[in-house]
Short mmCIF file of C-alpha atoms and ligand atoms in Angstrom, two decimals:
data_model
loop_
_atom_site.label_atom_id
_atom_site.label_comp_id
_atom_site.label_asym_id
_atom_site.label_seq_id
_atom_site.Cartn_x
_atom_site.Cartn_y
_atom_site.Cartn_z
CA MET A 22 19.26 -6.04 -2.44
CA HIS A 23 17.29 -4.99 -5.48
CA PHE A 24 19.32 -1.89 -6.27
CA LEU A 25 22.69 -3.60 -6.17
CA LYS A 26 21.86 -6.46 -8.51
CA GLY A 27 24.87 -7.34 -10.62
CA HIS A 28 27.01 -4.44 -9.43
CA ALA A 29 30.10 -5.24 -7.49
CA ASN A 30 31.48 -1.75 -7.22
CA LEU A 31 29.23 0.78 -5.53
CA ASP A 32 31.35 3.72 -6.66
CA ASP A 33 30.65 2.91 -10.31
CA MET A 34 26.93 3.25 -9.91
CA LYS A 35 25.36 6.36 -11.35
CA LYS A 36 23.29 8.27 -8.85
CA VAL A 37 19.81 9.41 -9.82
CA TYR A 38 17.86 12.19 -8.16
CA ILE A 39 14.18 12.72 -9.04
CA GLU A 40 11.76 15.43 -7.90
CA THR A 41 8.08 14.65 -8.23
CA TYR A 42 5.35 17.20 -8.99
CA GLY A 43 1.63 16.94 -9.68
CA CYS A 44 -0.81 14.30 -8.63
CA GLN A 45 -0.42 11.09 -6.65
CA MET A 46 -0.21 9.18 -9.91
CA ASN A 47 3.11 10.87 -10.50
CA VAL A 48 4.31 9.73 -7.08
CA GLY A 49 3.53 6.17 -8.15
CA ASP A 50 5.23 6.71 -11.50
CA THR A 51 8.43 7.97 -9.90
CA GLU A 52 8.50 4.76 -7.88
CA VAL A 53 8.15 2.77 -11.11
CA VAL A 54 10.99 4.79 -12.64
CA PHE A 55 13.28 4.03 -9.68
CA SER A 56 12.43 0.37 -10.01
CA ILE A 57 13.32 0.35 -13.72
CA LEU A 58 16.52 2.33 -13.17
CA GLY A 59 17.47 0.24 -10.15
CA ALA A 60 17.30 -2.92 -12.23
CA ALA A 61 19.53 -1.21 -14.81
CA GLY A 62 22.22 -0.48 -12.23
CA TYR A 63 21.40 3.05 -11.16
CA GLU A 64 21.32 4.10 -7.55
CA ARG A 65 18.79 6.48 -6.02
CA THR A 66 19.99 9.56 -4.18
CA THR A 67 18.04 12.21 -2.28
CA ASP A 68 20.89 14.69 -2.63
CA MET A 69 20.83 16.62 -5.88
CA ASN A 70 24.41 17.83 -5.27
CA VAL A 71 25.91 14.37 -5.73
CA ALA A 72 23.62 13.16 -8.53
CA ASP A 73 24.81 12.13 -12.00
CA VAL A 74 21.27 12.25 -13.30
CA ILE A 75 18.76 14.89 -12.18
CA MET A 76 15.16 14.55 -13.26
CA ALA A 77 11.76 16.07 -12.56
CA ASN A 78 8.55 14.11 -12.97
CA THR A 79 6.27 16.92 -14.01
CA CYS A 80 2.69 18.20 -14.13
CA SER A 81 0.96 20.31 -16.78
CA VAL A 82 -2.48 20.65 -15.27
CA ARG A 83 -2.18 24.39 -14.64
CA ASP A 84 0.22 26.95 -16.01
CA ASN A 85 1.77 27.69 -12.62
CA ALA A 86 2.70 24.00 -12.27
CA GLU A 87 4.77 24.31 -15.43
CA GLN A 88 6.29 27.64 -14.46
CA ARG A 89 7.61 26.04 -11.29
CA ILE A 90 9.37 23.36 -13.33
CA TRP A 91 11.04 25.92 -15.59
CA GLY A 92 12.40 27.54 -12.43
CA ARG A 93 13.69 24.20 -11.15
CA LEU A 94 15.31 23.48 -14.52
CA ASP A 95 17.44 26.59 -14.15
CA GLN A 96 18.54 25.36 -10.74
CA PHE A 97 19.32 21.89 -12.08
CA ASN A 98 21.46 23.52 -14.75
CA THR A 99 23.60 25.35 -12.20
CA GLN A 100 24.82 21.86 -11.15
CA ARG A 101 26.41 21.46 -14.56
CA ARG A 102 29.01 24.08 -13.67
CA GLU A 103 30.65 21.66 -11.28
CA ARG A 104 30.34 18.26 -12.96
CA PRO A 105 28.76 16.48 -15.89
CA VAL A 106 25.08 15.97 -15.12
CA VAL A 107 22.30 14.52 -17.24
CA ILE A 108 19.04 16.45 -16.87
CA GLY A 109 15.70 14.86 -17.65
CA ILE A 110 12.06 15.85 -17.77
CA LEU A 111 9.54 13.07 -17.23
CA GLY A 112 5.76 13.02 -17.07
CA CYS A 113 3.02 15.28 -18.32
CA MET A 114 5.10 18.33 -19.24
CA ALA A 115 7.43 16.10 -21.25
CA GLU A 116 4.43 14.81 -23.12
CA ARG A 117 2.90 18.24 -23.69
CA LEU A 118 5.98 20.22 -24.70
CA LYS A 119 7.99 17.46 -26.37
CA ASP A 120 11.00 18.85 -28.30
CA LYS A 121 10.33 22.38 -27.06
CA LEU A 122 12.03 21.17 -23.90
CA LEU A 123 15.09 20.01 -25.83
CA ASP A 124 15.12 23.27 -27.80
CA SER A 125 15.51 25.15 -24.52
CA GLY A 126 19.00 23.68 -24.23
CA LYS A 127 18.32 22.94 -20.58
CA VAL A 128 17.28 19.32 -20.95
CA ASP A 129 19.03 16.15 -22.17
CA ILE A 130 16.21 13.64 -21.84
CA VAL A 131 12.49 14.02 -22.42
CA ALA A 132 10.40 10.97 -21.54
CA GLY A 133 6.60 10.86 -21.52
CA PRO A 134 4.49 8.83 -19.06
CA ASP A 135 4.46 5.68 -21.20
CA SER A 136 8.20 5.67 -22.03
CA TYR A 137 9.75 4.82 -18.68
CA ARG A 138 10.83 1.33 -19.67
CA ARG A 139 13.11 2.95 -22.23
CA LEU A 140 14.83 5.24 -19.70
CA PRO A 141 17.95 3.04 -19.27
CA GLU A 142 18.34 3.02 -23.05
CA LEU A 143 17.82 6.78 -23.30
CA LEU A 144 20.31 7.40 -20.50
CA ALA A 145 22.91 5.21 -22.19
CA ALA A 146 22.43 7.04 -25.48
CA VAL A 147 22.60 10.49 -23.95
CA SER A 148 26.01 9.83 -22.46
CA ASP A 149 27.33 10.09 -26.02
CA GLY A 150 26.18 13.70 -26.01
CA HIS A 151 22.94 13.34 -27.96
CA PRO A 152 19.72 14.56 -26.36
CA GLN A 153 17.04 11.86 -26.27
CA ILE A 154 13.28 12.05 -26.51
CA ASP A 155 10.52 9.48 -26.29
CA VAL A 156 6.98 10.76 -25.91
CA GLN A 157 5.18 7.89 -27.59
CA LEU A 158 1.89 7.20 -25.81
CA SER A 159 0.70 3.63 -25.52
CA ARG A 160 -2.70 1.92 -25.49
CA GLU A 161 -1.42 -0.94 -23.37
CA GLU A 162 1.35 0.17 -21.01
CA THR A 163 0.32 -0.11 -17.35
CA TYR A 164 3.71 -1.08 -15.87
CA ALA A 165 1.70 -3.97 -14.43
CA ASP A 166 4.68 -6.25 -13.87
CA ILE A 167 6.89 -3.61 -12.24
CA ASN A 168 7.13 -3.63 -8.48
CA PRO A 169 7.62 0.03 -7.54
CA VAL A 170 10.41 1.02 -5.17
CA ARG A 171 8.49 2.82 -2.41
CA ILE A 172 10.00 6.21 -1.70
CA ASP A 173 9.04 9.22 0.43
CA SER A 174 6.76 6.83 2.20
CA ASN A 175 5.88 6.60 5.88
CA GLY A 176 6.08 2.80 5.53
CA VAL A 177 2.38 2.62 6.33
CA SER A 178 0.47 3.87 3.29
CA ALA A 179 1.25 3.08 -0.33
CA PHE A 180 -0.23 4.25 -3.62
CA ILE A 181 -1.12 1.67 -6.23
CA SER A 182 -1.90 2.72 -9.76
CA ILE A 183 -4.83 0.67 -11.11
CA MET A 184 -5.25 2.36 -14.45
CA ARG A 185 -3.61 4.95 -16.67
CA GLY A 186 -4.82 7.67 -18.99
CA CYS A 187 -8.28 9.14 -19.29
CA ASN A 188 -11.03 8.76 -21.89
CA ASN A 189 -13.00 11.79 -20.82
CA VAL A 190 -12.84 15.05 -22.63
CA CYS A 191 -13.43 17.64 -19.93
CA SER A 192 -12.93 20.71 -22.07
CA TYR A 193 -10.47 22.49 -19.71
CA CYS A 194 -8.26 19.50 -19.01
CA VAL A 195 -4.87 18.59 -20.44
CA VAL A 196 -4.65 15.13 -18.83
CA PRO A 197 -6.11 13.11 -21.76
CA TYR A 198 -3.43 14.68 -23.98
CA THR A 199 -0.55 14.06 -21.61
CA ARG A 200 -1.58 10.61 -20.37
CA GLY A 201 -3.29 9.16 -23.41
CA ALA A 202 -6.15 6.69 -23.60
CA GLU A 203 -7.58 5.00 -20.55
CA ARG A 204 -6.40 1.47 -19.82
CA SER A 205 -6.99 -0.74 -16.81
CA ARG A 206 -4.29 -2.77 -15.17
CA ASP A 207 -4.52 -6.53 -14.72
CA PRO A 208 -6.32 -7.00 -11.37
CA ARG A 209 -4.10 -9.94 -10.44
CA THR A 210 -1.03 -7.70 -10.50
CA ILE A 211 -2.86 -5.10 -8.42
CA VAL A 212 -3.83 -7.64 -5.77
CA ARG A 213 -0.30 -9.06 -5.81
CA GLU A 214 1.18 -5.60 -5.28
CA ALA A 215 -1.25 -4.87 -2.43
CA CYS A 216 -0.42 -8.24 -0.79
CA ASP A 217 3.25 -7.47 -1.13
CA CYS A 218 2.75 -4.07 0.54
CA PHE A 219 0.83 -5.71 3.38
CA SER A 220 3.51 -8.33 3.96
CA ARG A 221 6.12 -5.57 4.12
CA GLY A 222 4.23 -3.80 6.90
CA TYR A 223 2.06 -1.37 4.95
CA ARG A 224 -1.40 -1.02 6.43
CA GLU A 225 -3.10 1.17 3.84
CA VAL A 226 -3.20 1.18 0.05
CA THR A 227 -4.75 3.89 -2.12
CA LEU A 228 -5.95 2.71 -5.52
CA LEU A 229 -5.26 5.43 -8.04
CA GLY A 230 -6.71 6.46 -11.37
CA GLN A 231 -8.09 9.60 -13.02
CA ASN A 232 -11.51 7.98 -13.03
CA VAL A 233 -11.40 4.83 -10.92
CA ASP A 234 -15.08 4.05 -11.43
CA SER A 235 -14.52 3.36 -15.08
CA TYR A 236 -11.87 0.76 -14.21
CA HIS A 237 -12.76 -2.32 -16.22
CA TRP A 238 -10.59 -5.31 -16.89
CA THR A 239 -11.51 -7.88 -19.46
CA GLY A 240 -9.08 -10.59 -20.34
CA GLU A 241 -7.32 -13.38 -18.60
CA GLY A 242 -8.71 -13.59 -15.10
CA GLY A 243 -12.22 -12.64 -16.26
CA ASP A 244 -14.27 -9.50 -16.23
CA VAL A 245 -13.57 -7.19 -13.28
CA THR A 246 -15.30 -3.90 -12.43
CA PHE A 247 -13.99 -1.31 -9.99
CA ALA A 248 -16.37 -2.46 -7.24
CA GLN A 249 -15.12 -6.02 -7.69
CA LEU A 250 -11.50 -4.92 -7.65
CA LEU A 251 -12.14 -2.94 -4.48
CA GLU A 252 -13.57 -6.05 -2.89
CA LYS A 253 -10.62 -8.22 -3.95
CA VAL A 254 -8.18 -5.77 -2.36
CA ALA A 255 -10.33 -5.37 0.76
CA MET A 256 -10.33 -9.15 1.22
CA ILE A 257 -6.54 -9.33 1.50
CA SER A 258 -6.78 -8.59 5.22
CA PRO A 259 -9.13 -6.68 7.53
CA GLU A 260 -5.93 -5.06 8.82
CA LEU A 261 -5.22 -3.48 5.43
CA ARG A 262 -7.11 -0.27 4.80
CA VAL A 263 -8.18 0.51 1.25
CA ARG A 264 -8.68 4.00 -0.16
CA PHE A 265 -9.22 5.14 -3.72
CA SER A 266 -9.10 8.29 -5.82
CA THR A 267 -10.50 9.87 -8.00
CA SER A 268 -14.21 9.18 -8.35
CA ASN A 269 -15.72 10.92 -11.32
CA PRO A 270 -19.35 11.62 -10.31
CA GLN A 271 -20.71 10.57 -13.69
CA ASP A 272 -19.43 7.00 -13.27
CA PHE A 273 -19.79 6.55 -9.52
CA SER A 274 -22.09 3.56 -9.05
CA ASP A 275 -24.26 2.26 -6.22
CA GLU A 276 -22.31 -0.97 -6.47
CA VAL A 277 -19.23 0.88 -5.19
CA ILE A 278 -21.24 2.34 -2.30
CA TYR A 279 -22.49 -1.15 -1.37
CA THR A 280 -18.98 -2.59 -1.47
CA MET A 281 -17.72 0.28 0.70
CA SER A 282 -20.45 -0.42 3.25
CA ALA A 283 -19.76 -4.14 3.27
CA TYR A 284 -16.09 -3.85 4.29
CA GLU A 285 -15.01 -2.02 7.40
CA ASN A 286 -11.47 -1.67 6.01
CA ILE A 287 -12.59 0.23 2.89
CA CYS A 288 -12.27 3.78 4.13
CA LYS A 289 -15.39 5.87 4.16
CA HIS A 290 -14.14 8.75 2.07
CA ILE A 291 -14.97 9.75 -1.47
CA HIS A 292 -13.08 12.38 -3.39
CA PHE A 293 -15.86 13.66 -5.60
CA PRO A 294 -14.74 16.53 -7.85
CA VAL A 295 -17.67 18.74 -8.82
CA GLN A 296 -15.74 21.46 -10.76
CA SER A 297 -18.74 23.86 -10.81
CA GLY A 298 -22.21 24.25 -9.32
CA SER A 299 -23.70 25.73 -12.49
CA ASN A 300 -25.30 23.47 -15.08
CA ARG A 301 -24.32 25.85 -17.84
CA MET A 302 -20.66 25.62 -16.79
CA LEU A 303 -20.82 21.85 -16.28
CA GLU A 304 -22.08 21.43 -19.80
CA LYS A 305 -19.41 23.71 -21.18
CA MET A 306 -16.81 21.81 -19.15
CA ARG A 307 -18.18 18.62 -20.72
CA ARG A 308 -18.74 17.02 -17.38
CA ARG A 309 -21.49 14.51 -17.97
CA TYR A 310 -23.71 15.31 -14.98
CA THR A 311 -25.90 18.13 -13.77
CA ARG A 312 -25.93 19.93 -10.45
CA GLU A 313 -29.16 18.12 -9.52
CA TRP A 314 -27.75 14.71 -10.42
CA TYR A 315 -24.57 15.42 -8.46
CA LEU A 316 -26.51 16.49 -5.38
CA ALA A 317 -28.66 13.37 -5.65
CA ARG A 318 -25.45 11.24 -5.69
CA VAL A 319 -24.20 13.01 -2.57
CA LYS A 320 -27.57 12.35 -0.90
CA ARG A 321 -27.39 8.69 -1.86
CA ILE A 322 -23.85 8.37 -0.44
CA ARG A 323 -24.91 10.02 2.81
CA LYS A 324 -27.99 7.80 3.09
CA LEU A 325 -26.07 4.56 2.63
CA ILE A 326 -22.85 5.65 4.41
CA PRO A 327 -23.93 8.34 6.90
CA ASP A 328 -20.40 9.15 8.12
CA CYS A 329 -18.74 9.22 4.72
CA GLY A 330 -16.13 11.92 4.22
CA ILE A 331 -16.72 13.83 0.99
CA THR A 332 -14.14 16.14 -0.60
CA THR A 333 -13.98 17.88 -3.95
CA ASP A 334 -12.15 19.88 -6.61
CA VAL A 335 -13.54 23.08 -8.09
CA ILE A 336 -12.56 25.54 -10.82
CA ALA A 337 -13.51 29.23 -10.55
CA GLY A 338 -13.71 31.55 -13.55
CA PHE A 339 -14.02 29.09 -16.42
CA CYS A 340 -14.76 30.60 -19.85
CA THR A 341 -17.87 32.85 -19.84
CA GLU A 342 -18.58 32.20 -16.15
CA THR A 343 -21.02 34.83 -14.88
CA GLU A 344 -21.70 36.05 -11.38
CA GLU A 345 -24.84 33.91 -11.42
CA ASP A 346 -22.83 30.76 -12.34
CA HIS A 347 -20.39 31.56 -9.55
CA LYS A 348 -23.25 31.93 -7.05
CA GLN A 349 -24.43 28.48 -8.07
CA THR A 350 -21.02 27.10 -7.10
CA LEU A 351 -21.17 28.90 -3.76
CA SER A 352 -24.65 27.58 -3.06
CA LEU A 353 -23.62 24.04 -3.98
CA PHE A 354 -20.69 24.27 -1.56
CA GLU A 355 -23.08 25.58 1.08
CA GLU A 356 -25.48 22.71 0.45
CA VAL A 357 -22.97 19.83 0.34
CA GLY A 358 -20.67 20.97 3.17
CA TYR A 359 -17.47 19.27 2.02
CA ASP A 360 -14.84 18.30 4.58
CA THR A 361 -12.14 19.88 2.41
CA ALA A 362 -11.73 21.00 -1.17
CA PHE A 363 -8.95 21.63 -3.68
CA MET A 364 -9.86 24.97 -5.19
CA PHE A 365 -8.35 26.49 -8.34
CA TYR A 366 -9.04 29.23 -10.82
CA TYR A 367 -9.19 28.32 -14.47
CA SER A 368 -5.86 28.12 -16.23
CA GLU A 369 -6.08 27.84 -20.00
CA ARG A 370 -4.17 24.83 -21.34
CA PRO A 371 -3.10 25.02 -24.98
CA GLY A 372 -4.61 22.33 -27.18
CA THR A 373 -7.61 21.55 -24.97
CA PHE A 374 -11.13 21.87 -26.37
CA ALA A 375 -11.76 25.03 -24.31
CA ALA A 376 -8.54 26.69 -25.45
CA ARG A 377 -9.35 25.95 -29.08
CA HIS A 378 -12.93 27.21 -28.92
CA TRP A 379 -13.39 29.91 -26.29
CA PRO A 380 -11.35 32.86 -25.06
CA ASP A 381 -10.16 32.78 -21.45
CA ASP A 382 -12.47 35.72 -20.83
CA VAL A 383 -12.87 36.02 -17.06
CA ASP A 384 -10.26 38.55 -15.98
CA ILE A 385 -7.72 37.56 -13.34
CA GLU A 386 -9.11 39.93 -10.68
CA THR A 387 -12.56 38.38 -11.03
CA LYS A 388 -11.15 34.85 -11.02
CA THR A 389 -9.15 35.57 -7.89
CA ARG A 390 -12.06 37.20 -6.12
CA ARG A 391 -14.40 34.31 -6.94
CA LEU A 392 -11.81 31.75 -5.88
CA ASN A 393 -11.31 33.61 -2.61
CA GLU A 394 -15.05 33.64 -2.00
CA ILE A 395 -15.16 29.87 -2.49
CA ILE A 396 -12.15 29.41 -0.18
CA THR A 397 -13.70 31.57 2.55
CA LEU A 398 -16.95 29.68 2.37
CA GLN A 399 -15.18 26.31 2.34
CA ASN A 400 -13.01 27.21 5.34
CA ARG A 401 -16.17 27.86 7.31
CA LYS A 402 -17.70 24.61 6.07
CA SER A 403 -14.54 22.65 6.90
CA LEU A 404 -14.58 23.97 10.43
CA GLU A 405 -18.27 23.04 10.75
CA SER A 406 -17.56 19.57 9.43
CA TYR A 407 -14.60 19.00 11.77
CA ARG A 408 -16.57 20.40 14.73
CA ARG A 409 -19.31 17.86 14.13
CA ASP A 410 -16.78 15.15 14.97
CA ILE A 411 -16.02 16.52 18.44
CA GLY A 412 -17.01 13.89 21.00
CA LYS A 413 -16.86 11.05 18.46
CA ARG A 414 -14.52 8.08 18.62
CA PHE A 415 -12.50 6.95 15.64
CA LYS A 416 -10.26 4.05 14.78
CA VAL A 417 -7.09 5.64 13.44
CA LEU A 418 -4.15 4.15 11.59
CA VAL A 419 -0.98 5.65 13.09
CA GLU A 420 1.19 7.29 10.40
CA GLY A 421 3.94 8.56 12.69
CA PRO A 422 4.87 11.48 14.96
CA SER A 423 2.92 14.68 14.34
CA LYS A 424 4.85 17.35 12.48
CA LYS A 425 4.47 19.96 15.18
CA ASN A 426 5.02 17.96 18.32
CA PRO A 427 7.18 14.81 18.56
CA SER A 428 5.34 13.61 21.64
CA GLU A 429 2.14 13.44 19.60
CA LEU A 430 1.19 10.92 16.94
CA CYS A 431 -0.87 11.55 13.84
CA GLY A 432 -3.00 9.40 11.58
CA ARG A 433 -6.23 9.42 9.63
CA ALA A 434 -9.70 8.38 10.59
CA SER A 435 -11.61 6.33 8.03
CA ASN A 436 -13.27 9.55 6.75
CA ASN A 437 -9.77 10.84 5.86
CA LYS A 438 -9.60 13.52 8.53
CA MET A 439 -6.17 13.90 10.12
CA CYS A 440 -6.10 13.24 13.88
CA VAL A 441 -3.34 14.14 16.37
CA TRP A 442 -3.10 12.99 19.97
CA PRO A 443 -0.47 12.77 22.74
CA ASP A 444 0.98 9.26 22.69
CA THR A 445 4.38 7.71 23.26
CA ALA A 446 3.18 4.11 23.45
CA HIS A 447 2.21 3.41 19.85
CA LYS A 448 4.05 3.43 16.56
CA ALA A 449 3.43 3.83 12.84
CA GLY A 450 1.25 1.02 11.50
CA ASP A 451 -0.69 0.46 14.75
CA TYR A 452 -4.42 0.96 14.93
CA VAL A 453 -5.60 3.03 17.88
CA GLU A 454 -8.96 4.25 19.13
CA VAL A 455 -9.14 8.00 19.75
CA GLU A 456 -11.74 10.42 21.06
CA VAL A 457 -12.05 13.86 19.48
CA LEU A 458 -11.74 16.71 21.99
CA ASP A 459 -11.34 19.73 19.75
CA CYS A 460 -10.42 20.69 16.20
CA THR A 461 -9.11 23.18 13.70
CA SER A 462 -10.52 23.34 10.16
CA ALA A 463 -7.98 20.71 9.05
CA THR A 464 -7.16 18.56 12.10
CA LEU A 465 -9.02 16.67 14.80
CA LEU A 466 -7.34 17.13 18.20
CA CYS A 467 -7.83 13.90 20.11
CA ARG A 468 -6.84 11.74 23.07
CA LEU A 469 -6.49 7.98 23.27
CA ALA A 470 -9.93 6.54 24.00
N1 LIG B 522 -9.54 13.10 -12.94
C1 LIG B 522 -9.94 14.03 -11.96
C2 LIG B 522 -9.16 15.32 -11.98
C3 LIG B 522 -7.72 15.34 -12.29
S1 LIG B 522 -6.97 16.92 -12.44
C4 LIG B 522 -11.42 14.37 -12.16
O1 LIG B 522 -11.97 14.13 -13.19
O2 LIG B 522 -12.01 14.92 -11.28
C5 LIG B 522 -7.17 17.55 -10.79
C6 LIG B 522 -7.97 18.81 -10.72
O3 LIG B 522 -7.31 19.89 -11.34
C7 LIG B 522 -9.32 18.77 -11.42
O4 LIG B 522 -10.30 18.14 -10.67
C8 LIG B 522 -9.62 20.22 -11.65
O5 LIG B 522 -10.33 20.78 -10.57
C9 LIG B 522 -8.24 20.86 -11.72
N2 LIG B 522 -7.96 21.30 -13.10
C10 LIG B 522 -7.83 20.53 -14.20
N3 LIG B 522 -7.59 21.30 -15.28
C11 LIG B 522 -7.58 22.58 -14.85
C12 LIG B 522 -7.39 23.85 -15.49
N4 LIG B 522 -7.19 23.93 -16.80
N5 LIG B 522 -7.42 24.96 -14.73
C13 LIG B 522 -7.63 24.87 -13.40
N6 LIG B 522 -7.82 23.72 -12.74
C14 LIG B 522 -7.80 22.59 -13.46
FE1 LIG B 523 -9.26 15.60 -16.77
FE2 LIG B 523 -11.85 15.09 -16.89
FE3 LIG B 523 -10.10 13.12 -17.27
FE4 LIG B 523 -10.41 14.19 -14.85
S1 LIG B 523 -11.97 13.06 -16.01
S2 LIG B 523 -8.49 13.73 -15.87
S3 LIG B 523 -10.79 16.34 -15.31
S4 LIG B 523 -10.42 14.89 -18.58
FE1 LIG B 524 -0.61 16.81 -13.44
FE2 LIG B 524 -0.33 14.89 -15.15
FE3 LIG B 524 -1.28 14.37 -12.75
S1 LIG B 524 -1.02 16.93 -15.60
S2 LIG B 524 -2.35 16.26 -12.25
S3 LIG B 524 0.74 15.09 -13.21
S4 LIG B 524 -1.87 13.39 -14.64
#
């Protein structure tokens, strides 16, 4: 077994506990970290109370994400009262705050997103009582050769990171600073990882990147675009579903739409973050598209893939946003009719272009009110979207028992909507045909068709 390699005595193995915050890319990174630590003789535990090493893989995208981690750090530190424990911060907050984390006295190890290979070394050094930090970003690191240890997984769907970093400069966003320059991973290692998942019973892989449409590999193995990569993964087996996230509208090509249409197993769902419906805001956000261009892309998707699920991210109350700008966002949401949306109000991130150039000048009451208006509108739109599916039949990949009722199963339709239905005959990993009888604004209530 991978984790036990070279270790005769189980009791000698140091136990590592990691909490993961932020985006799906962090979930994938934690799996890479466990793989690296496993090979170095560490054992994974899900119980913080018995861990020798306690770490958080963190997110900096909004201030409240960081505040949560500071709270957790205090809790981690209470463990030190009982036994020696090494405490580590990984990921984006490590990269952003660097030695400020060590200065807090609450952290022994700070490791940025490109430093995970060095973790065994850092852990060995810290046991001598010296805090360790490595926040060097890399132009090459993709952890391509590392086979992640799948955790917190339903055994059916796996995340595969296809690229790292981001070369965009959206003015509000901290990600380019915490993740560094964009680099694409060798497609052969991606296909190998997806094949490996399939042979171990996984039936769905999600290809992950901050901007998957700008995936581009040149090197050994030729020249590969995102559409071509998508096709390579889709060809592994018709029984393996392929999803991807995130599509940045500015780079989303027709080629990808054609590839999606050509393969039944490429799921018909596009996460298509708009951020704002106002051209003035989009320009200030340094998104490289206009409202009109975005709406034309949505139209094109719907024309070529009529049943495509479309979801989004939006930010309310960005610098100088007026009531008129806000109304433009509401009207865009009305026009597109997303299935679901991740909705946030603007959180100023130190060091970003926006923070360096413009005051965070929309007051919190206004931000909250505008966000709530978007949420209310979107809830109505979600319900409309889910209602439109009543009477339809979908092929669903079973993920497991539904959370609320153990005699029901749950799983997603191709368009990414969650379905639940009474069923004791099937199991996770099966494909079943369901008919939609009813819905809420987040779930399709079905029966076996
Ligand atoms: N790469 C993706 C987004 C990654 S961050 C893209 O380009 O769409 C996920 C989401 O967090 C963003 O889409 C945005 O809506 C939100 N976000 C990023 N920075 C933010 C900030 N400073 N304040 C509030 N929300 C933010
Ligand atoms: Fe951030 Fe923009 Fe890059 Fe997305 S594309 S991660 S929003 S900078
Ligand atoms: Fe957060 Fe970093 Fe992901 S800032 S959203 S964990 S890339």
